[in-house]
Coordinates of C-alpha atoms in Angstrom, one line a residue:
Chain A
M16 CA 308.3 -9.1 10.7
G17 CA 307.5 -9.1 7.0
E18 CA 307.3 -5.5 6.0
I19 CA 310.1 -3.8 4.0
V20 CA 308.8 -0.3 3.9
R21 CA 307.2 1.6 6.9
Y22 CA 304.5 4.1 6.1
K23 CA 303.0 6.9 8.1
R24 CA 300.3 9.6 7.7
D25 CA 301.6 13.0 6.8
V26 CA 300.3 16.3 8.2
W27 CA 297.4 16.2 5.7
G28 CA 296.5 12.6 6.6
E29 CA 297.9 11.1 3.4
E30 CA 299.8 7.9 3.6
V31 CA 303.5 8.5 2.8
I32 CA 306.7 6.5 3.1
L33 CA 308.4 6.8 6.5
G34 CA 311.5 4.7 5.8
V35 CA 312.8 1.2 5.7
S36 CA 311.6 -1.4 8.2
W37 CA 314.5 -2.1 10.6
D38 CA 313.3 -5.7 10.9
L39 CA 315.3 -6.1 7.7
L40 CA 318.5 -5.5 9.7
W41 CA 318.1 -8.9 11.3
V42 CA 317.2 -10.5 8.0
V43 CA 320.4 -9.1 6.5
A44 CA 322.5 -10.1 9.5
V45 CA 321.2 -13.7 9.4
A46 CA 321.4 -13.9 5.6
V47 CA 325.0 -12.7 5.5
L48 CA 326.0 -15.0 8.4
V49 CA 324.4 -18.0 6.6
L50 CA 326.0 -17.2 3.2
L51 CA 329.5 -16.6 4.6
A52 CA 329.3 -19.7 6.8
A53 CA 328.3 -21.7 3.8
H54 CA 331.2 -20.2 1.8
A55 CA 333.6 -21.0 4.6
I56 CA 332.4 -24.6 4.7
V57 CA 332.8 -25.0 0.9
M58 CA 336.2 -23.5 1.0
A59 CA 337.3 -25.7 3.9
V60 CA 336.3 -28.8 1.8
L61 CA 338.1 -27.5 -1.3
A62 CA 341.1 -26.6 0.8
N63 CA 342.0 -30.3 1.1
K64 CA 342.5 -30.5 -2.7
K65 CA 344.6 -27.3 -3.0
M66 CA 348.1 -27.8 -1.9
D67 CA 350.2 -25.1 -3.5
K68 CA 350.3 -21.7 -1.9
P69 CA 352.4 -18.9 -3.3
S70 CA 355.2 -17.7 -1.1
G71 CA 355.2 -14.3 0.6
E72 CA 359.0 -14.3 0.6
G73 CA 361.4 -13.0 -2.1
K74 CA 361.0 -10.0 -4.3
R75 CA 358.1 -7.7 -3.6
V76 CA 355.9 -5.5 -5.9
V77 CA 353.8 -2.5 -4.9
R78 CA 350.1 -3.2 -4.7
H79 CA 348.9 -0.1 -2.8
E80 CA 350.6 3.3 -2.5
A81 CA 350.6 4.7 1.0
I82 CA 348.0 7.4 0.2
D83 CA 345.6 4.7 -1.1
R84 CA 346.1 2.7 2.1
W85 CA 345.3 5.8 4.1
F86 CA 342.2 6.4 2.1
H87 CA 341.1 2.8 2.5
W88 CA 341.5 2.8 6.3
L89 CA 339.9 6.3 6.7
M90 CA 337.0 5.1 4.6
A91 CA 336.8 1.9 6.7
L92 CA 336.9 4.0 9.9
S93 CA 334.1 6.3 8.7
I94 CA 331.9 3.5 7.4
F95 CA 332.4 1.6 10.7
A96 CA 331.5 4.7 12.7
L97 CA 328.5 5.4 10.5
I98 CA 327.2 1.8 10.9
L99 CA 327.8 1.8 14.6
T100 CA 326.3 5.2 15.3
G101 CA 323.4 4.6 12.9
I102 CA 322.4 1.1 14.1
A103 CA 323.1 1.6 17.9
P104 CA 319.8 3.5 18.5
I105 CA 317.9 1.0 16.5
V106 CA 319.1 -1.9 18.6
G107 CA 318.5 0.1 21.8
L108 CA 321.9 1.5 22.7
R109 CA 321.4 5.0 24.1
F110 CA 323.9 7.7 23.5
A111 CA 324.1 11.0 21.7
W112 CA 324.8 9.4 18.3
L113 CA 323.6 12.0 15.8
N114 CA 326.6 14.4 15.9
W115 CA 329.0 11.5 15.6
H116 CA 327.0 10.1 12.7
W117 CA 327.0 13.2 10.6
M118 CA 330.7 13.9 11.4
A119 CA 331.6 10.4 10.2
G120 CA 329.3 11.0 7.2
L121 CA 331.2 14.2 6.3
L122 CA 334.5 12.4 6.6
L123 CA 333.2 9.7 4.3
S124 CA 331.9 12.3 1.8
F125 CA 335.2 14.1 1.8
I126 CA 337.5 11.1 1.3
T127 CA 335.2 9.7 -1.3
L128 CA 335.4 12.9 -3.2
V129 CA 339.2 12.9 -2.9
H130 CA 339.3 9.3 -4.0
I131 CA 337.1 10.0 -7.1
V132 CA 339.4 12.9 -8.2
R133 CA 342.5 10.9 -7.5
S134 CA 341.3 7.8 -9.3
L135 CA 340.2 9.8 -12.3
F136 CA 343.4 11.8 -12.8
W137 CA 346.3 10.1 -10.9
Q138 CA 345.5 6.4 -10.7
D139 CA 345.0 3.8 -13.3
F140 CA 341.2 4.1 -13.5
K141 CA 341.0 1.5 -16.3
S142 CA 342.3 -1.2 -13.9
M143 CA 339.0 -1.0 -12.1
I144 CA 336.7 -1.0 -15.1
L145 CA 334.5 -4.1 -15.2
G146 CA 334.5 -5.4 -18.8
P147 CA 333.2 -8.5 -20.6
R148 CA 336.5 -10.2 -20.2
D149 CA 336.1 -10.0 -16.4
F150 CA 332.8 -11.8 -16.4
A151 CA 334.5 -14.9 -18.1
E152 CA 337.2 -14.9 -15.4
P153 CA 335.3 -16.9 -12.7
F154 CA 334.5 -19.7 -15.2
D155 CA 338.0 -20.1 -16.7
S156 CA 340.8 -21.0 -14.3
T157 CA 343.5 -20.2 -16.9
R158 CA 342.5 -16.6 -17.1
L159 CA 344.2 -14.4 -14.5
P160 CA 343.1 -10.9 -13.9
G161 CA 345.1 -7.6 -14.1
K162 CA 345.5 -5.7 -10.9
Y163 CA 342.0 -6.4 -9.7
S164 CA 340.1 -9.7 -10.0
F165 CA 336.4 -10.0 -11.0
E166 CA 335.4 -10.3 -7.4
Q167 CA 337.4 -7.3 -6.3
K168 CA 336.0 -5.1 -9.1
G169 CA 332.5 -6.4 -8.4
M170 CA 332.9 -5.5 -4.7
H171 CA 334.4 -2.1 -5.5
W172 CA 331.5 -1.1 -7.8
A173 CA 328.9 -2.5 -5.4
V174 CA 330.4 -0.5 -2.6
T175 CA 330.6 2.5 -4.9
V176 CA 326.9 2.5 -5.7
V177 CA 325.9 1.9 -2.1
V178 CA 328.3 4.5 -0.6
M179 CA 327.2 7.1 -3.2
T180 CA 323.6 6.4 -2.3
V181 CA 324.4 6.6 1.4
I182 CA 326.2 9.9 0.9
A183 CA 323.6 11.5 -1.3
T184 CA 320.7 10.6 0.9
G185 CA 322.7 11.3 4.0
L186 CA 323.5 14.8 2.9
L187 CA 319.8 15.4 2.1
M188 CA 319.0 14.2 5.6
F189 CA 321.8 16.3 7.1
L190 CA 320.0 19.4 5.6
Q191 CA 317.0 18.5 7.7
I192 CA 318.7 18.9 11.0
D193 CA 320.4 21.9 12.7
S194 CA 324.2 21.9 12.2
P195 CA 327.1 24.3 12.8
F196 CA 326.8 25.3 9.1
W197 CA 323.0 26.0 8.9
E198 CA 319.7 26.1 10.6
R199 CA 317.3 23.5 9.2
T200 CA 314.3 24.6 7.2
N201 CA 312.4 21.4 7.6
S202 CA 310.6 22.2 4.4
M203 CA 311.1 19.1 2.3
P204 CA 307.8 17.5 1.4
E205 CA 307.1 14.5 3.6
S206 CA 306.7 12.1 0.7
Q207 CA 310.2 13.0 -0.7
L208 CA 311.7 12.9 2.8
G209 CA 310.3 9.4 3.3
L210 CA 311.9 8.3 0.0
V211 CA 315.2 9.7 1.1
F212 CA 314.9 7.9 4.5
L213 CA 314.0 4.7 2.7
L214 CA 316.9 4.9 0.3
H215 CA 319.3 5.7 3.1
G216 CA 318.0 2.8 5.1
L217 CA 318.2 0.3 2.2
S218 CA 321.7 1.5 1.3
T219 CA 322.7 1.2 5.0
L220 CA 321.5 -2.4 5.0
A221 CA 323.4 -3.1 1.8
L222 CA 326.5 -1.5 3.3
V223 CA 326.2 -3.7 6.4
A224 CA 326.1 -6.8 4.1
L225 CA 329.0 -5.6 1.9
A226 CA 331.2 -4.5 4.9
S227 CA 330.6 -7.9 6.6
T228 CA 331.4 -9.7 3.3
H229 CA 334.5 -7.6 2.7
I230 CA 335.8 -8.2 6.2
Y231 CA 335.2 -11.9 5.8
F232 CA 337.2 -12.2 2.6
A233 CA 339.9 -10.0 4.1
I234 CA 340.5 -12.6 6.8
R235 CA 340.2 -15.6 4.5
P236 CA 343.6 -17.5 4.6
E237 CA 344.0 -17.5 0.8
K238 CA 343.3 -13.7 0.7
L239 CA 345.4 -12.6 3.6
F240 CA 348.2 -11.4 1.4
Y241 CA 345.9 -8.8 0.0
T242 CA 345.0 -7.7 3.5
R243 CA 348.7 -7.5 4.3
S244 CA 349.2 -5.3 1.3
M245 CA 346.6 -3.0 2.6
F246 CA 348.8 -2.5 5.7
K247 CA 352.3 -2.8 4.2
G248 CA 351.7 -1.8 0.6
W249 CA 353.3 -4.9 -1.1
I250 CA 352.7 -8.4 -2.2
S251 CA 355.4 -10.9 -3.2
E252 CA 356.3 -11.5 -6.8
D253 CA 355.3 -15.1 -6.3
E254 CA 351.9 -14.1 -5.0
M255 CA 351.5 -11.7 -7.9
K256 CA 352.3 -14.3 -10.6
A257 CA 350.0 -16.9 -9.0
N258 CA 347.0 -14.6 -8.9
H259 CA 347.6 -11.9 -11.6
D260 CA 348.5 -11.8 -15.3
P261 CA 351.8 -9.8 -15.6
N262 CA 350.7 -8.8 -19.1
L263 CA 347.7 -7.0 -17.6
W264 CA 349.4 -5.6 -14.5
S265 CA 353.0 -4.8 -14.3
P266 CA 353.6 -3.2 -10.9
K267 CA 356.9 -1.6 -9.8
Q268 CA 359.2 -3.3 -7.4
A269 CA 358.7 -2.5 -3.8
D270 CA 361.6 -1.1 -1.8
Chain B
M158 CA 294.4 10.4 13.4
V159 CA 294.2 14.1 14.1
A160 CA 292.5 15.1 17.4
T161 CA 289.2 13.6 17.8
S162 CA 288.1 13.0 21.4
H163 CA 285.9 10.0 22.2
D164 CA 283.6 9.6 25.1
V165 CA 283.8 5.8 25.3
M166 CA 286.8 4.3 27.0
L167 CA 288.9 1.8 25.0
D168 CA 288.9 -1.8 26.0
I169 CA 292.0 -1.9 28.2
E170 CA 293.0 -4.6 30.6
L171 CA 293.4 -2.9 34.0
Y172 CA 295.8 -4.3 36.7
Q173 CA 295.6 -2.9 40.2
P174 CA 298.5 -4.5 42.2
T175 CA 298.5 -3.7 45.9
D176 CA 302.0 -4.8 46.7
E177 CA 305.4 -4.0 45.3
A178 CA 306.4 -7.5 44.1
N179 CA 303.2 -7.9 42.2
A180 CA 303.5 -4.6 40.5
L181 CA 307.1 -5.2 39.4
A182 CA 306.3 -8.7 38.2
L183 CA 303.4 -7.2 36.1
A184 CA 305.7 -4.5 34.7
A185 CA 308.2 -7.2 33.8
S186 CA 305.8 -9.6 32.2
L187 CA 303.8 -7.0 30.3
G188 CA 306.8 -5.0 29.2
K189 CA 306.0 -2.3 26.7
D190 CA 302.4 -3.4 26.6
G191 CA 302.0 -2.5 30.2
W192 CA 301.2 1.2 30.5
L193 CA 302.2 2.5 33.9
L194 CA 299.3 4.5 35.4
G195 CA 299.6 7.0 38.2
G196 CA 297.0 9.7 38.6
G197 CA 296.2 9.4 34.9
Q198 CA 296.4 13.1 34.1
D199 CA 298.8 12.5 31.2
T200 CA 297.5 9.1 30.3
Y201 CA 293.8 9.8 29.8
G202 CA 294.4 12.6 27.3
W203 CA 296.4 10.3 25.1
V204 CA 293.8 7.5 25.4
K205 CA 290.8 9.8 24.9
D206 CA 292.2 11.3 21.8
R207 CA 293.2 7.8 20.5
N208 CA 296.6 9.1 19.7
K209 CA 298.3 6.6 22.0
S210 CA 296.8 3.6 23.6
A211 CA 297.6 0.4 25.5
T212 CA 296.3 -3.1 25.7
A213 CA 297.0 -3.1 29.5
M214 CA 297.5 -0.6 32.2
I215 CA 299.1 -1.2 35.6
E216 CA 297.7 1.2 38.2
L217 CA 300.4 1.9 40.7
T218 CA 298.5 4.1 43.2
Q219 CA 297.4 1.2 45.3
V220 CA 300.9 0.1 46.3
D221 CA 301.3 1.5 49.8
A222 CA 305.1 1.0 49.8
W223 CA 305.3 3.7 47.1
K224 CA 303.2 6.3 48.9
G225 CA 303.9 8.8 51.5
I226 CA 306.8 10.9 52.8
K227 CA 309.3 9.7 55.4
E228 CA 312.4 11.0 57.0
T229 CA 315.6 9.1 56.5
S230 CA 319.0 9.4 58.0
D231 CA 320.1 11.5 55.1
G232 CA 317.0 13.5 54.2
I233 CA 313.6 12.4 53.1
E234 CA 312.2 9.8 50.8
I235 CA 309.0 10.5 48.9
G236 CA 307.0 7.6 47.5
A237 CA 306.6 8.0 43.7
V238 CA 302.8 7.8 43.8
T239 CA 302.4 10.4 46.5
T240 CA 300.0 13.0 45.3
L241 CA 301.3 16.5 44.4
T242 CA 298.8 18.0 46.9
E243 CA 300.3 15.9 49.7
I244 CA 303.8 16.9 48.8
S245 CA 302.9 20.6 48.6
K246 CA 301.2 20.5 52.0
N247 CA 303.5 18.0 53.9
P248 CA 305.1 19.7 57.0
L249 CA 308.4 17.9 56.5
V250 CA 308.7 18.9 52.9
K251 CA 307.7 22.5 53.7
E252 CA 310.1 22.7 56.5
K253 CA 313.2 21.2 54.8
F254 CA 312.6 21.4 51.1
A255 CA 310.2 24.2 50.6
L256 CA 311.4 24.5 47.0
L257 CA 309.7 21.2 46.1
A258 CA 306.6 22.1 48.1
K259 CA 306.2 25.3 46.1
A260 CA 306.9 23.6 42.8
A261 CA 304.4 20.8 43.5
G262 CA 301.9 23.4 44.6
V263 CA 301.8 25.2 41.3
V264 CA 301.4 22.1 39.0
A265 CA 298.2 22.5 36.9
S266 CA 295.2 22.9 39.1
P267 CA 294.1 21.8 42.6
Q268 CA 291.9 19.1 41.2
I269 CA 294.8 17.7 39.1
R270 CA 297.2 17.9 42.0
N271 CA 294.8 16.0 44.2
V272 CA 295.1 12.9 41.9
G273 CA 298.4 13.6 40.1
T274 CA 301.4 11.9 41.5
L275 CA 305.0 12.9 41.7
A276 CA 306.1 10.1 39.3
G277 CA 303.4 11.1 36.9
N278 CA 304.5 14.7 36.9
L279 CA 308.1 13.7 36.4
A280 CA 307.6 11.0 33.8
Q281 CA 304.8 12.8 31.8
D282 CA 305.2 12.9 28.1
A283 CA 306.1 15.9 25.9
R284 CA 303.4 18.5 25.5
C285 CA 304.2 19.6 22.0
W286 CA 300.8 19.8 20.4
Y287 CA 301.9 18.4 17.1
Y288 CA 303.1 15.3 19.0
R289 CA 300.0 15.2 21.2
R290 CA 297.7 15.5 18.2
G291 CA 299.0 12.2 16.9
L292 CA 301.2 13.4 14.1
D293 CA 304.1 11.1 13.2
C294 CA 306.9 13.4 14.2
Y295 CA 310.4 12.4 15.3
R296 CA 309.2 11.8 18.9
A297 CA 306.5 9.5 17.6
G298 CA 309.0 7.5 15.6
G299 CA 308.7 9.6 12.4
N300 CA 311.2 11.6 10.4
I301 CA 310.2 15.2 10.8
C302 CA 309.6 17.9 13.4
Y303 CA 306.4 19.9 12.6
A304 CA 307.1 22.4 15.4
D305 CA 310.4 23.6 13.9
S306 CA 309.2 24.0 10.4
P307 CA 308.6 27.3 8.5
E308 CA 305.0 27.5 9.6
G309 CA 305.4 25.6 12.8
L310 CA 304.0 27.1 16.0
N311 CA 306.7 26.9 18.6
R312 CA 306.1 29.5 21.2
E313 CA 306.3 27.0 24.0
H314 CA 309.2 25.0 22.6
A315 CA 312.9 24.6 23.4
I316 CA 315.6 27.3 23.1
F317 CA 318.4 24.9 24.2
G318 CA 319.5 21.4 23.4
A319 CA 317.2 20.6 20.6
S320 CA 318.2 17.6 18.5
R321 CA 315.6 17.2 15.8
C322 CA 312.7 17.3 18.4
V323 CA 312.2 20.7 20.0
A324 CA 309.7 19.7 22.8
V325 CA 310.5 20.8 26.3
S326 CA 310.3 19.1 29.7
P327 CA 306.8 20.1 30.9
S328 CA 307.3 19.1 34.6
D329 CA 307.3 21.7 37.3
T330 CA 308.7 19.4 39.9
A331 CA 311.6 18.2 37.7
P332 CA 313.8 21.3 37.9
A333 CA 313.1 21.6 41.6
L334 CA 314.4 18.0 42.1
V335 CA 317.5 18.7 40.0
A336 CA 318.2 21.8 42.1
L337 CA 317.8 19.8 45.3
D338 CA 320.2 17.1 43.9
A339 CA 317.5 14.4 44.3
T340 CA 318.1 10.7 43.6
M341 CA 315.5 8.7 41.7
V342 CA 314.9 5.1 42.9
I343 CA 314.1 2.9 39.9
S344 CA 312.8 -0.6 40.6
S345 CA 312.3 -3.6 38.4
A346 CA 311.9 -7.3 38.8
K347 CA 315.7 -7.5 38.5
G348 CA 316.3 -5.1 41.4
Q349 CA 316.8 -1.5 42.1
R350 CA 319.0 1.2 40.6
L351 CA 319.6 4.8 41.7
V352 CA 319.8 7.6 39.2
S353 CA 320.4 11.3 39.9
A354 CA 317.6 13.6 39.0
Q355 CA 319.7 15.2 36.5
D356 CA 320.5 12.0 34.7
F357 CA 316.9 10.7 35.0
F358 CA 315.7 13.1 32.3
V359 CA 316.9 12.2 28.8
G360 CA 317.1 14.6 25.8
P361 CA 316.2 13.7 22.2
D362 CA 319.9 13.4 21.3
V363 CA 320.0 10.3 23.4
N364 CA 316.5 9.0 23.1
I365 CA 314.0 10.8 20.9
T366 CA 311.0 8.7 21.9
S367 CA 311.3 8.8 25.7
M368 CA 311.9 11.7 28.1
T369 CA 313.3 9.6 31.0
A370 CA 315.9 7.0 31.7
L371 CA 313.2 4.5 32.5
E372 CA 313.5 1.3 30.6
E373 CA 310.9 -1.4 29.8
G374 CA 309.8 -3.1 33.0
E375 CA 311.1 -0.4 35.2
I376 CA 309.1 1.8 37.6
L377 CA 310.1 5.0 39.4
T378 CA 309.2 4.0 43.0
A379 CA 310.7 6.8 45.1
V380 CA 312.5 10.1 45.1
R381 CA 315.2 10.8 47.8
L382 CA 316.1 14.3 48.8
P383 CA 319.5 14.6 50.6
N384 CA 320.0 16.9 53.6
E385 CA 322.9 18.5 51.7
W386 CA 320.4 21.1 50.3
A387 CA 317.9 21.1 53.1
N388 CA 316.9 24.5 54.3
A389 CA 319.0 26.2 51.7
E390 CA 317.8 29.5 50.4
Y391 CA 315.2 28.7 47.8
Y392 CA 313.7 30.5 44.9
F393 CA 311.0 29.1 42.7
E394 CA 309.0 30.9 40.0
K395 CA 306.8 29.6 37.2
V396 CA 305.8 31.9 34.4
A397 CA 302.8 30.7 32.4
D398 CA 300.0 32.2 30.4
R399 CA 297.6 31.4 33.2
N400 CA 298.2 31.2 36.9
V401 CA 296.3 27.9 37.1
W402 CA 296.0 24.8 34.9
D403 CA 298.9 25.7 32.6
F404 CA 302.3 24.5 31.8
A405 CA 305.3 26.8 32.4
L406 CA 306.7 29.0 29.6
V407 CA 309.8 29.1 31.7
S408 CA 310.3 28.1 35.4
I409 CA 313.3 28.5 37.7
S410 CA 314.2 26.4 40.7
A411 CA 317.2 27.6 42.7
A412 CA 318.8 26.4 45.9
M413 CA 321.5 28.6 47.3
K414 CA 323.8 28.4 50.4
V415 CA 324.3 31.9 51.5
S416 CA 326.4 33.1 54.4
N417 CA 326.8 36.7 55.3
G418 CA 325.6 37.7 51.9
V419 CA 328.1 35.5 50.1
I420 CA 326.7 32.8 47.8
E421 CA 328.9 29.8 48.8
D422 CA 327.2 27.3 46.5
S423 CA 324.1 27.0 44.4
R424 CA 322.1 24.6 42.2
I425 CA 319.9 26.3 39.7
A426 CA 317.7 24.5 37.1
C427 CA 315.2 25.9 34.6
G428 CA 312.1 24.2 33.2
A429 CA 310.5 24.5 29.8
V430 CA 313.5 25.7 28.0
E431 CA 315.0 22.3 27.0
C432 CA 313.8 18.8 26.7
V433 CA 315.3 18.1 30.1
P434 CA 315.4 20.4 33.2
R435 CA 318.3 22.8 32.2
R436 CA 320.9 23.0 34.9
L437 CA 322.6 26.4 34.8
D438 CA 326.2 25.2 35.7
D439 CA 327.8 28.4 34.3
V440 CA 325.6 30.6 36.4
E441 CA 326.3 28.5 39.5
N442 CA 330.1 28.8 38.8
A443 CA 329.8 32.5 38.3
L444 CA 327.9 32.9 41.6
R445 CA 330.2 30.7 43.7
G446 CA 331.9 32.8 46.4
Q447 CA 330.4 36.1 45.2
Q448 CA 328.7 38.7 47.3
R449 CA 325.0 38.8 46.5
S450 CA 324.2 42.1 44.8
E451 CA 322.2 43.7 42.0
Q452 CA 325.3 43.9 39.9
L453 CA 326.0 40.2 40.3
A454 CA 322.4 39.4 39.3
E455 CA 322.8 41.5 36.2
R456 CA 326.1 39.9 35.3
V457 CA 325.0 36.3 35.7
A458 CA 321.7 36.8 34.0
S459 CA 323.2 37.0 30.6
I460 CA 325.2 33.8 31.2
A461 CA 321.9 31.9 31.6
S462 CA 320.9 32.6 28.0
Q463 CA 324.2 32.0 26.4
G464 CA 323.9 29.4 23.7
A465 CA 320.2 29.8 23.3
E466 CA 318.8 29.0 19.8
P467 CA 315.3 30.3 19.7
L468 CA 312.8 29.2 17.2
N469 CA 310.4 31.4 15.2
Y470 CA 308.1 32.3 18.0
N471 CA 309.9 31.8 21.3
H472 CA 312.6 34.5 21.4
F473 CA 310.8 35.9 24.4
K474 CA 312.1 33.0 26.5
I475 CA 315.6 34.6 26.4
P476 CA 314.8 37.7 28.4
L477 CA 312.4 35.6 30.5
I478 CA 315.1 33.2 31.6
E479 CA 317.5 36.1 32.2
N480 CA 315.0 37.9 34.4
L481 CA 314.2 34.8 36.4
V482 CA 317.8 34.2 37.1
K483 CA 318.1 37.9 38.2
R484 CA 315.2 37.4 40.6
A485 CA 316.6 34.2 41.9
V486 CA 320.0 35.8 42.6
R487 CA 318.4 38.8 44.2
G488 CA 316.4 36.5 46.4

């Protein structure tokens, strides 16, 4: 325990980076568990004081279009497959993981690309921009967000940075192995290769932490209506008014 | 780091159990720190070059229960620390499973066969020289393969089934045991498990740092050969740069059941073309029920090399494997 980066000797005998120390996986796992457990306890204590909960009945408004829900679940599937196949050999589970790993990686790359294009030209990109107003939101209970809250935007941009790093480094690593599309050249300098492995490892650890946090909040009782909307597409008008500012987000009525 | 041989032995704690229970208990308690030692022909090279080492070694050759060859109701059982010389000269093995006798008889040199054990030959580590020289390649836990690089020397390496690492299975007896449908007896303090010879060897796609299914604390204690393939028609050939004291460039082990010139069934495995002994299933299927002939040999030979992905310097292995299959089918 203790080291963050692993080093090795390259072919010339020079010390170069090998990658991240996978001991950190356990550090991340424990840290996330402790933090989420602490959050759950605090929320349980606060829950006694909060009585009113918006109703899920009545008129409904659209929160997520079908295509966006598909994107979300495909991304979740690919990230879950990437984490599972990437971490399995580290924790000692033996199977031919590499082909599944790069296939899941290609799926993630593709849907991320589609999402970027769609969000830039067909979606309300501004609703996801994190501005100064958003940073005041957690400290002022009278301020309600537009479509996305400060936490949701923060999570989105954190996932964006981490996923883009995972994809960029993953594609560079993909070039170093044989695939149906090319034969590897294996010619990247070892010091650069080590940096790529290190960034991939660090972003993987961050992704594990973010995915765990995301799942935790998705199953929190007070957030379940958001999760429902990721399945069914809608939230109730009551839920919308209780959590969002209609002046900043005016969704259309759901069928 | 890079190959320097030393004359002085490292300070290693040596355990020499004489009974099974003690050896298994030692393997369990020492875990990955307990290097299993047979004849030492793989081990001592690592240690002498200081490219791998151990704090403790468990010498297994004094456990009588794991030595010798005995007949069972369904074939024969060979103790894992039986020497290769004994196997190659044993009357029972020669009579029923001459394929194995021949394979064991061409391992390395007479001196090495005199001390080298069956388990040692089967579980020996990869012979890729980049790996053996102590470079931090994929197999050593690194992130690169030096053999499959633009300047990499890979004449002896894999033409099939490479996954990052391109090292091959160096064992001569391994393909013979796959062809004979052997079963490996793996023991540990927790009990015993049986693994088919084919599943005993593990490719880099599944585990890039180990060539066998042996887990920490486990010992290969015996190999069982079923009568199913006893006295079949065998063909073994090892092609190497030297006749003695060399690893195979390609080897072939074939067991065929032939009746009136018709090949009823067969099991064929090649060594040194993949990280595991390569079973030629497609060739076996093509042979099944066919009249043995020169035309048949020609036809199935090309099947053997289908899917080969040679590296810069080992294209020669393709005609080599094809010709060995031809010879095996011709008989």
